[in-house]
């Protein structure tokens, strides 16, 4: 199974351990039947005999009760992770597509043939082409980049949905913060399989930005 969740596995492990501990505590502290002493020795003797005869069955019931509690917890935990059938192949990529939507992308010199096509439209088409070229097991996240970096989707392999997300991107009036964009992409890809960052931009960055964006993977 594949669990597409942004929560780190270590955090999920701590949560699972804590929930399991609470389950055990709840089982230990569950309400037990109260004992009453009665003056009828014959009746008391029968109760003792029945208790001895059913001791093994009671132990089994307690064990089954605990197992059922753990099973219920496991089902809730797995459902919360939103599992999908089938594991991803080893070569499957996890891609963050950074689409530059800064002020410079409003320029209408994006058509190599001289037409008045905004750069942002050329960038969006290249992003759509990238999505169309992805393998069936690849997943991608779309991020919009200007002064802020905004994730527009989660990691997904649904190409039509990703294309629609790209269609709605519009250029803003702020310059791009390249360092912040690459940092956000790196955070999203942490612990992901075959991570890849694709930046689609006009390259209108200062030399200082390009130098500051260098980081170790």
PDB file of N, CA and C in Angstrom, residues 15-72:
ATOM      1  N   UNK A  15       2.591   8.852  17.309  1.00  0.00           N
ATOM      2  CA  UNK A  15       1.144   8.900  17.515  1.00  0.00           C
ATOM      3  C   UNK A  15       0.575   7.506  17.712  1.00  0.00           C
ATOM      4  N   UNK A  16       1.060   6.547  16.913  1.00  0.00           N
ATOM      5  CA  UNK A  16       0.574   5.176  17.040  1.00  0.00           C
ATOM      6  C   UNK A  16       0.943   4.587  18.387  1.00  0.00           C
ATOM      7  N   UNK A  17       2.176   4.828  18.845  1.00  0.00           N
ATOM      8  CA  UNK A  17       2.602   4.305  20.140  1.00  0.00           C
ATOM      9  C   UNK A  17       1.784   4.910  21.272  1.00  0.00           C
ATOM     10  N   UNK A  18       1.527   6.218  21.187  1.00  0.00           N
ATOM     11  CA  UNK A  18       0.724   6.862  22.215  1.00  0.00           C
ATOM     12  C   UNK A  18      -0.697   6.342  22.246  1.00  0.00           C
ATOM     13  N   UNK A  19      -1.286   6.159  21.052  1.00  0.00           N
ATOM     14  CA  UNK A  19      -2.656   5.647  20.990  1.00  0.00           C
ATOM     15  C   UNK A  19      -2.731   4.221  21.512  1.00  0.00           C
ATOM     16  N   UNK A  20      -1.720   3.412  21.196  1.00  0.00           N
ATOM     17  CA  UNK A  20      -1.702   2.040  21.704  1.00  0.00           C
ATOM     18  C   UNK A  20      -1.604   2.028  23.222  1.00  0.00           C
ATOM     19  N   UNK A  21      -0.779   2.930  23.784  1.00  0.00           N
ATOM     20  CA  UNK A  21      -0.673   3.013  25.238  1.00  0.00           C
ATOM     21  C   UNK A  21      -1.987   3.405  25.880  1.00  0.00           C
ATOM     22  N   UNK A  22      -2.676   4.378  25.277  1.00  0.00           N
ATOM     23  CA  UNK A  22      -3.982   4.780  25.799  1.00  0.00           C
ATOM     24  C   UNK A  22      -4.989   3.647  25.717  1.00  0.00           C
ATOM     25  N   UNK A  23      -4.894   2.834  24.657  1.00  0.00           N
ATOM     26  CA  UNK A  23      -5.794   1.689  24.524  1.00  0.00           C
ATOM     27  C   UNK A  23      -5.598   0.707  25.667  1.00  0.00           C
ATOM     28  N   UNK A  24      -4.327   0.432  26.005  1.00  0.00           N
ATOM     29  CA  UNK A  24      -4.043  -0.502  27.096  1.00  0.00           C
ATOM     30  C   UNK A  24      -4.534   0.060  28.424  1.00  0.00           C
ATOM     31  N   UNK A  25      -4.273   1.364  28.659  1.00  0.00           N
ATOM     32  CA  UNK A  25      -4.730   1.982  29.906  1.00  0.00           C
ATOM     33  C   UNK A  25      -6.247   1.928  30.017  1.00  0.00           C
ATOM     34  N   UNK A  26      -6.944   2.211  28.906  1.00  0.00           N
ATOM     35  CA  UNK A  26      -8.405   2.158  28.920  1.00  0.00           C
ATOM     36  C   UNK A  26      -8.903   0.754  29.220  1.00  0.00           C
ATOM     37  N   UNK A  27      -8.187  -0.243  28.714  1.00  0.00           N
ATOM     38  CA  UNK A  27      -8.586  -1.630  28.967  1.00  0.00           C
ATOM     39  C   UNK A  27      -8.398  -1.983  30.437  1.00  0.00           C
ATOM     40  N   UNK A  28      -7.261  -1.537  31.011  1.00  0.00           N
ATOM     41  CA  UNK A  28      -6.978  -1.865  32.407  1.00  0.00           C
ATOM     42  C   UNK A  28      -7.963  -1.175  33.344  1.00  0.00           C
ATOM     43  N   UNK A  29      -8.331   0.067  33.012  1.00  0.00           N
ATOM     44  CA  UNK A  29      -9.196   0.855  33.886  1.00  0.00           C
ATOM     45  C   UNK A  29     -10.681   0.687  33.591  1.00  0.00           C
ATOM     46  N   UNK A  30     -11.005  -0.234  32.715  1.00  0.00           N
ATOM     47  CA  UNK A  30     -12.424  -0.386  32.383  1.00  0.00           C
ATOM     48  C   UNK A  30     -13.218  -0.835  33.613  1.00  0.00           C
ATOM     49  N   UNK A  31     -14.493  -0.515  33.647  1.00  0.00           N
ATOM     50  CA  UNK A  31     -15.342  -0.797  34.807  1.00  0.00           C
ATOM     51  C   UNK A  31     -15.474  -2.301  35.001  1.00  0.00           C
ATOM     52  N   UNK A  32     -15.230  -2.737  36.241  1.00  0.00           N
ATOM     53  CA  UNK A  32     -15.375  -4.151  36.584  1.00  0.00           C
ATOM     54  C   UNK A  32     -16.624  -4.326  37.458  1.00  0.00           C
ATOM     55  N   UNK A  33     -17.127  -5.537  37.441  1.00  0.00           N
ATOM     56  CA  UNK A  33     -18.295  -5.830  38.266  1.00  0.00           C
ATOM     57  C   UNK A  33     -17.935  -5.764  39.750  1.00  0.00           C
ATOM     58  N   UNK A  34     -18.786  -5.156  40.546  1.00  0.00           N
ATOM     59  CA  UNK A  34     -18.560  -5.064  41.977  1.00  0.00           C
ATOM     60  C   UNK A  34     -18.907  -6.381  42.659  1.00  0.00           C
ATOM     61  N   UNK A  35     -18.196  -6.667  43.745  1.00  0.00           N
ATOM     62  CA  UNK A  35     -18.428  -7.895  44.494  1.00  0.00           C
ATOM     63  C   UNK A  35     -19.299  -7.594  45.708  1.00  0.00           C
ATOM     64  N   UNK A  36     -20.265  -8.451  45.959  1.00  0.00           N
ATOM     65  CA  UNK A  36     -21.147  -8.314  47.116  1.00  0.00           C
ATOM     66  C   UNK A  36     -21.121  -9.613  47.909  1.00  0.00           C
ATOM     67  N   UNK A  37     -20.959  -9.496  49.210  1.00  0.00           N
ATOM     68  CA  UNK A  37     -21.025 -10.668  50.071  1.00  0.00           C
ATOM     69  C   UNK A  37     -22.472 -10.884  50.498  1.00  0.00           C
ATOM     70  N   UNK A  38     -22.910 -12.134  50.438  1.00  0.00           N
ATOM     71  CA  UNK A  38     -24.284 -12.482  50.806  1.00  0.00           C
ATOM     72  C   UNK A  38     -24.243 -13.559  51.882  1.00  0.00           C
ATOM     73  N   UNK A  39     -25.250 -13.629  52.706  1.00  0.00           N
ATOM     74  CA  UNK A  39     -25.246 -14.590  53.817  1.00  0.00           C
ATOM     75  C   UNK A  39     -25.608 -16.006  53.415  1.00  0.00           C
ATOM     76  N   UNK A  40     -25.874 -16.210  52.175  1.00  0.00           N
ATOM     77  CA  UNK A  40     -26.305 -17.541  51.747  1.00  0.00           C
ATOM     78  C   UNK A  40     -25.081 -18.338  51.319  1.00  0.00           C
ATOM     79  N   UNK A  41     -24.598 -19.198  52.170  1.00  0.00           N
ATOM     80  CA  UNK A  41     -23.380 -19.968  51.899  1.00  0.00           C
ATOM     81  C   UNK A  41     -23.540 -20.878  50.696  1.00  0.00           C
ATOM     82  N   UNK A  42     -24.732 -21.437  50.526  1.00  0.00           N
ATOM     83  CA  UNK A  42     -24.953 -22.330  49.381  1.00  0.00           C
ATOM     84  C   UNK A  42     -24.845 -21.561  48.070  1.00  0.00           C
ATOM     85  N   UNK A  43     -25.462 -20.408  48.030  1.00  0.00           N
ATOM     86  CA  UNK A  43     -25.406 -19.585  46.815  1.00  0.00           C
ATOM     87  C   UNK A  43     -23.968 -19.147  46.536  1.00  0.00           C
ATOM     88  N   UNK A  44     -23.251 -18.775  47.614  1.00  0.00           N
ATOM     89  CA  UNK A  44     -21.854 -18.359  47.443  1.00  0.00           C
ATOM     90  C   UNK A  44     -20.996 -19.500  46.918  1.00  0.00           C
ATOM     91  N   UNK A  45     -21.265 -20.696  47.411  1.00  0.00           N
ATOM     92  CA  UNK A  45     -20.518 -21.854  46.938  1.00  0.00           C
ATOM     93  C   UNK A  45     -20.765 -22.090  45.456  1.00  0.00           C
ATOM     94  N   UNK A  46     -21.988 -21.908  45.008  1.00  0.00           N
ATOM     95  CA  UNK A  46     -22.298 -22.079  43.582  1.00  0.00           C
ATOM     96  C   UNK A  46     -21.569 -21.030  42.735  1.00  0.00           C
ATOM     97  N   UNK A  47     -21.515 -19.808  43.255  1.00  0.00           N
ATOM     98  CA  UNK A  47     -20.813 -18.756  42.517  1.00  0.00           C
ATOM     99  C   UNK A  47     -19.349 -19.108  42.360  1.00  0.00           C
ATOM    100  N   UNK A  48     -18.740 -19.628  43.425  1.00  0.00           N
ATOM    101  CA  UNK A  48     -17.334 -20.021  43.355  1.00  0.00           C
ATOM    102  C   UNK A  48     -17.121 -21.150  42.360  1.00  0.00           C
ATOM    103  N   UNK A  49     -18.034 -22.106  42.363  1.00  0.00           N
ATOM    104  CA  UNK A  49     -17.894 -23.221  41.425  1.00  0.00           C
ATOM    105  C   UNK A  49     -18.023 -22.746  39.983  1.00  0.00           C
ATOM    106  N   UNK A  50     -18.991 -21.851  39.751  1.00  0.00           N
ATOM    107  CA  UNK A  50     -19.164 -21.329  38.390  1.00  0.00           C
ATOM    108  C   UNK A  50     -17.948 -20.509  37.953  1.00  0.00           C
ATOM    109  N   UNK A  51     -17.382 -19.773  38.902  1.00  0.00           N
ATOM    110  CA  UNK A  51     -16.205 -18.975  38.564  1.00  0.00           C
ATOM    111  C   UNK A  51     -15.028 -19.867  38.195  1.00  0.00           C
ATOM    112  N   UNK A  52     -14.845 -20.931  38.933  1.00  0.00           N
ATOM    113  CA  UNK A  52     -13.755 -21.848  38.616  1.00  0.00           C
ATOM    114  C   UNK A  52     -13.980 -22.529  37.271  1.00  0.00           C
ATOM    115  N   UNK A  53     -15.233 -22.892  37.001  1.00  0.00           N
ATOM    116  CA  UNK A  53     -15.527 -23.591  35.749  1.00  0.00           C
ATOM    117  C   UNK A  53     -15.352 -22.680  34.541  1.00  0.00           C
ATOM    118  N   UNK A  54     -15.603 -21.392  34.754  1.00  0.00           N
ATOM    119  CA  UNK A  54     -15.554 -20.458  33.621  1.00  0.00           C
ATOM    120  C   UNK A  54     -14.279 -19.619  33.598  1.00  0.00           C
ATOM    121  N   UNK A  55     -13.299 -19.969  34.429  1.00  0.00           N
ATOM    122  CA  UNK A  55     -12.080 -19.151  34.519  1.00  0.00           C
ATOM    123  C   UNK A  55     -11.370 -19.055  33.174  1.00  0.00           C
ATOM    124  N   UNK A  56     -11.206 -20.208  32.510  1.00  0.00           N
ATOM    125  CA  UNK A  56     -10.514 -20.197  31.224  1.00  0.00           C
ATOM    126  C   UNK A  56     -11.279 -19.380  30.192  1.00  0.00           C
ATOM    127  N   UNK A  57     -12.597 -19.553  30.169  1.00  0.00           N
ATOM    128  CA  UNK A  57     -13.414 -18.815  29.208  1.00  0.00           C
ATOM    129  C   UNK A  57     -13.338 -17.303  29.460  1.00  0.00           C
ATOM    130  N   UNK A  58     -13.306 -16.914  30.740  1.00  0.00           N
ATOM    131  CA  UNK A  58     -13.211 -15.495  31.064  1.00  0.00           C
ATOM    132  C   UNK A  58     -11.874 -14.921  30.611  1.00  0.00           C
ATOM    133  N   UNK A  59     -10.808 -15.692  30.797  1.00  0.00           N
ATOM    134  CA  UNK A  59      -9.501 -15.224  30.339  1.00  0.00           C
ATOM    135  C   UNK A  59      -9.476 -15.049  28.827  1.00  0.00           C
ATOM    136  N   UNK A  60     -10.100 -16.007  28.134  1.00  0.00           N
ATOM    137  CA  UNK A  60     -10.163 -15.895  26.679  1.00  0.00           C
ATOM    138  C   UNK A  60     -10.967 -14.664  26.256  1.00  0.00           C
ATOM    139  N   UNK A  61     -12.073 -14.403  26.955  1.00  0.00           N
ATOM    140  CA  UNK A  61     -12.890 -13.242  26.620  1.00  0.00           C
ATOM    141  C   UNK A  61     -12.113 -11.947  26.839  1.00  0.00           C
ATOM    142  N   UNK A  62     -11.335 -11.899  27.909  1.00  0.00           N
ATOM    143  CA  UNK A  62     -10.547 -10.701  28.164  1.00  0.00           C
ATOM    144  C   UNK A  62      -9.492 -10.506  27.079  1.00  0.00           C
ATOM    145  N   UNK A  63      -8.860 -11.614  26.694  1.00  0.00           N
ATOM    146  CA  UNK A  63      -7.857 -11.518  25.641  1.00  0.00           C
ATOM    147  C   UNK A  63      -8.486 -11.079  24.319  1.00  0.00           C
ATOM    148  N   UNK A  64      -9.644 -11.663  23.994  1.00  0.00           N
ATOM    149  CA  UNK A  64     -10.338 -11.282  22.763  1.00  0.00           C
ATOM    150  C   UNK A  64     -10.768  -9.817  22.805  1.00  0.00           C
ATOM    151  N   UNK A  65     -11.196  -9.372  23.985  1.00  0.00           N
ATOM    152  CA  UNK A  65     -11.605  -7.972  24.118  1.00  0.00           C
ATOM    153  C   UNK A  65     -10.444  -7.037  23.833  1.00  0.00           C
ATOM    154  N   UNK A  66      -9.260  -7.364  24.384  1.00  0.00           N
ATOM    155  CA  UNK A  66      -8.084  -6.532  24.140  1.00  0.00           C
ATOM    156  C   UNK A  66      -7.676  -6.562  22.672  1.00  0.00           C
ATOM    157  N   UNK A  67      -7.730  -7.754  22.070  1.00  0.00           N
ATOM    158  CA  UNK A  67      -7.373  -7.867  20.657  1.00  0.00           C
ATOM    159  C   UNK A  67      -8.327  -7.073  19.776  1.00  0.00           C
ATOM    160  N   UNK A  68      -9.619  -7.106  20.109  1.00  0.00           N
ATOM    161  CA  UNK A  68     -10.596  -6.346  19.331  1.00  0.00           C
ATOM    162  C   UNK A  68     -10.355  -4.845  19.457  1.00  0.00           C
ATOM    163  N   UNK A  69      -9.954  -4.407  20.645  1.00  0.00           N
ATOM    164  CA  UNK A  69      -9.659  -2.983  20.828  1.00  0.00           C
ATOM    165  C   UNK A  69      -8.473  -2.563  19.973  1.00  0.00           C
ATOM    166  N   UNK A  70      -7.442  -3.415  19.939  1.00  0.00           N
ATOM    167  CA  UNK A  70      -6.281  -3.110  19.105  1.00  0.00           C
ATOM    168  C   UNK A  70      -6.648  -3.142  17.623  1.00  0.00           C
ATOM    169  N   UNK A  71      -7.499  -4.090  17.234  1.00  0.00           N
ATOM    170  CA  UNK A  71      -7.917  -4.177  15.834  1.00  0.00           C
ATOM    171  C   UNK A  71      -8.684  -2.926  15.424  1.00  0.00           C
ATOM    172  N   UNK A  72      -9.578  -2.463  16.295  1.00  0.00           N
ATOM    173  CA  UNK A  72     -10.337  -1.251  15.998  1.00  0.00           C
ATOM    174  C   UNK A  72      -9.411  -0.052  15.869  1.00  0.00           C
TER     175      UNK A  72
END
